[in-house]
mmCIF file of C-alpha atoms in Angstrom:
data_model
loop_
_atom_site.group_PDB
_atom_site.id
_atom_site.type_symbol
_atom_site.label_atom_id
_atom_site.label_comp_id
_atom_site.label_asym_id
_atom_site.label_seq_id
_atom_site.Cartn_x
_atom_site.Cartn_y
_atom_site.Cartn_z
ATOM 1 C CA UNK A 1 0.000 0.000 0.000
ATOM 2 C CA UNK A 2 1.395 3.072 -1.032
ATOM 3 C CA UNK A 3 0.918 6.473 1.265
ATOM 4 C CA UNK A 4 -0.305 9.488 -0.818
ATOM 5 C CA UNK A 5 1.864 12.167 -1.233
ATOM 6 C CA UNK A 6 3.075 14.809 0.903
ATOM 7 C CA UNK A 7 1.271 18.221 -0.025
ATOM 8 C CA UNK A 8 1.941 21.669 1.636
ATOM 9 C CA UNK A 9 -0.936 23.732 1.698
ATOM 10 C CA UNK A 10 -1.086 27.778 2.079
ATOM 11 C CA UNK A 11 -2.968 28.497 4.789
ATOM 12 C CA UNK A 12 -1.747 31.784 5.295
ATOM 13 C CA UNK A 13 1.150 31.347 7.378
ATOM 14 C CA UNK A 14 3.212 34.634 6.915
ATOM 15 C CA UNK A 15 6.974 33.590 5.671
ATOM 16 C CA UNK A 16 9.665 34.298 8.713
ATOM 17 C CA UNK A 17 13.576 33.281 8.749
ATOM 18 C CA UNK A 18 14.360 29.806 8.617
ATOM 19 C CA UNK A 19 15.549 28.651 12.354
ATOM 20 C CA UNK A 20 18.492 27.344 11.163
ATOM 21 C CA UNK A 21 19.610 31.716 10.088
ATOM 22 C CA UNK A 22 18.373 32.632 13.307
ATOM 23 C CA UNK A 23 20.762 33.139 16.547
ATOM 24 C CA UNK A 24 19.585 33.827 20.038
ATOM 25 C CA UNK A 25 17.827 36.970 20.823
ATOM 26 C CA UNK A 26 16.924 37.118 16.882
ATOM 27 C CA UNK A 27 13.557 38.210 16.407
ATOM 28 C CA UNK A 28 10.873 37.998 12.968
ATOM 29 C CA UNK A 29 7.333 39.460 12.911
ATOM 30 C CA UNK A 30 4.814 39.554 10.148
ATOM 31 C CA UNK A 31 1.451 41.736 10.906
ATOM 32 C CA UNK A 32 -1.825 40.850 8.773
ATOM 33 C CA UNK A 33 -4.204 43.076 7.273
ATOM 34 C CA UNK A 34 -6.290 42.309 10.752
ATOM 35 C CA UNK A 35 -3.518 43.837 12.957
ATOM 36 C CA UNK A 36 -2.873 40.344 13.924
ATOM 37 C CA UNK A 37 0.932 40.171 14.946
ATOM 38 C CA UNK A 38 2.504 36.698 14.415
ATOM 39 C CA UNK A 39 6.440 36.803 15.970
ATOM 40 C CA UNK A 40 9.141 34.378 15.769
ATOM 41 C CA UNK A 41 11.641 34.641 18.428
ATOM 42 C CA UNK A 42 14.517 33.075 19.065
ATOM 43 C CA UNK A 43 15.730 31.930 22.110
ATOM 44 C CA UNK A 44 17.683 28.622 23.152
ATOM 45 C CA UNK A 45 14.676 27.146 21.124
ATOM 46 C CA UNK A 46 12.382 28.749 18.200
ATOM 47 C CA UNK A 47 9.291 30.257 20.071
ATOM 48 C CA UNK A 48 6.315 31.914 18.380
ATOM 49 C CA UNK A 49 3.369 34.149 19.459
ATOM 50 C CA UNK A 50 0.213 35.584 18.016
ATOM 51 C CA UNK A 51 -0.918 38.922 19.129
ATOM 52 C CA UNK A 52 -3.719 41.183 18.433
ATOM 53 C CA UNK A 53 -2.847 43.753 21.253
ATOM 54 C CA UNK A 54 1.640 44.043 20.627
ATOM 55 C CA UNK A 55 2.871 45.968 18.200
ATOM 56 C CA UNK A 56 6.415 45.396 17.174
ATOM 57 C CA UNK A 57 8.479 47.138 19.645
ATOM 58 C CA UNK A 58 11.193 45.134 21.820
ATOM 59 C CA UNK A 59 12.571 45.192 25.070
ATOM 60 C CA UNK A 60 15.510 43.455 27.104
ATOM 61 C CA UNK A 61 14.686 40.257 29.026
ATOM 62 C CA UNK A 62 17.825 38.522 31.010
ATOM 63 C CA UNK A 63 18.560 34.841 30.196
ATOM 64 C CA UNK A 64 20.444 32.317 32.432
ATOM 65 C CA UNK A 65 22.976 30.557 30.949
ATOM 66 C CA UNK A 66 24.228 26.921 31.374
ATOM 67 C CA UNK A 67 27.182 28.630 34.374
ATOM 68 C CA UNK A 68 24.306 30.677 36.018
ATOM 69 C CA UNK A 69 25.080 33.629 34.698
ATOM 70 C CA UNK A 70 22.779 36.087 33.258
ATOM 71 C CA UNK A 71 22.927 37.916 29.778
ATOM 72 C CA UNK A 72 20.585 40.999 28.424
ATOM 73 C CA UNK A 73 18.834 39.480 25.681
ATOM 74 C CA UNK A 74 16.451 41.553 22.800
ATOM 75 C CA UNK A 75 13.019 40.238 22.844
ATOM 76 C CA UNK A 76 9.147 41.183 21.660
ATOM 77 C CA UNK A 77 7.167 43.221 23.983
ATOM 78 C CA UNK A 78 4.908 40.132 24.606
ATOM 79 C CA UNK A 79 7.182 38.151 25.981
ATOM 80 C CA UNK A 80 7.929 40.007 28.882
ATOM 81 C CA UNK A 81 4.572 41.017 29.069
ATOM 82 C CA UNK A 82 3.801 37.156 29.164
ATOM 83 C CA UNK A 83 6.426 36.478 31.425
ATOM 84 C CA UNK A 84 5.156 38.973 33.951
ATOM 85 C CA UNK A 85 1.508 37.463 33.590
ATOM 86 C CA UNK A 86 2.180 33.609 33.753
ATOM 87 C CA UNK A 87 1.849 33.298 37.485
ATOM 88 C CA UNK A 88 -1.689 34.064 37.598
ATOM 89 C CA UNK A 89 -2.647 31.200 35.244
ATOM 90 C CA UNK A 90 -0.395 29.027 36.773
ATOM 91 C CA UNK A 91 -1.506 29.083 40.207
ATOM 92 C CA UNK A 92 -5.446 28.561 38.503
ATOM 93 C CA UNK A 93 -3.848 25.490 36.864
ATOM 94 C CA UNK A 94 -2.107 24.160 39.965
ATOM 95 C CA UNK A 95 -5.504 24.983 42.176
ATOM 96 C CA UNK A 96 -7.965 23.431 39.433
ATOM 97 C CA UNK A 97 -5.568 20.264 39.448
ATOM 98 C CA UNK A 98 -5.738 20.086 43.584
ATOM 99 C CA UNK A 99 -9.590 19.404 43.264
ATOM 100 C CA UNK A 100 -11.000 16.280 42.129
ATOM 101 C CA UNK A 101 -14.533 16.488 40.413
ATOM 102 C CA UNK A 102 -14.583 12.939 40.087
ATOM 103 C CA UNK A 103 -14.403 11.690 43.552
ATOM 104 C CA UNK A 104 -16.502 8.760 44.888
ATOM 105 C CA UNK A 105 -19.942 9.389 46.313
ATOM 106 C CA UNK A 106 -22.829 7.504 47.138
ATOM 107 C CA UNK A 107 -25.153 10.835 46.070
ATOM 108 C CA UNK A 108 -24.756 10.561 42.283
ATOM 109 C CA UNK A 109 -26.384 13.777 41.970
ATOM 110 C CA UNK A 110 -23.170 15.754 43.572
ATOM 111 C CA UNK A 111 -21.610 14.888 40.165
ATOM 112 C CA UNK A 112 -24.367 16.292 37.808
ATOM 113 C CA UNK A 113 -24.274 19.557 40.351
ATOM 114 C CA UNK A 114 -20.479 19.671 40.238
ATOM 115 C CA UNK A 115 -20.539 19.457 36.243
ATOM 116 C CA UNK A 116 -22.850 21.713 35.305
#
């Protein structure tokens, strides 16, 4: 049985830098016709975010390195605005995950309650 072939299709991805071209602190941004921002940045690894709110401005964000030591490195607006809102959604994940909907109960109805 042969497998069909492999087809790319445009679905409106916007073009950036090949990772391979990039080096850290490198960054690539494309805005739509929407004023939807789509950035590429590079850090120790390739890391991308869509925005409707940034704009393309950057800012410094310190880095650790494998010795401990820290380094200044250029990065989008919306990733230190990300970094500086993370904890809030964390600590919702972490309480959500404490609490078990599905524990065992003679009243069947808790469940449906709990649920809903």
């Amino acid at each position: 049985m042969q497998s069909a072939p492999f087809v790319l299709i445009d679905l409106g991805y916007p073009n950036l830098l090949m990772i391979k071209k990039m080096k850290r602190g490198d960054l690539d941004y494309q805005i739509s016709d929407q004023g939807i921002s789509f950035f590429k940045w590079k850090d120790n690894r390739s890391v991308h975010f869509l925005s409707n709110y940034h704009g393309n401005d950057t800012c410094k964000v310190q880095r650790r390195l494998k010795d401990g030591t820290k380094i200044d490195v250029t990065a989008p607006i919306v990733v230190k605005d990300y970094n500086g809102h993370m904890g809030g959604i964390d600590k919702a994940d972490m309480v959500r995950a404490i609490y078990d909907r599905d524990r065992k109960s003679k009243k069947w109805w808790h469940r449906l309650f709990l649920l809903c």
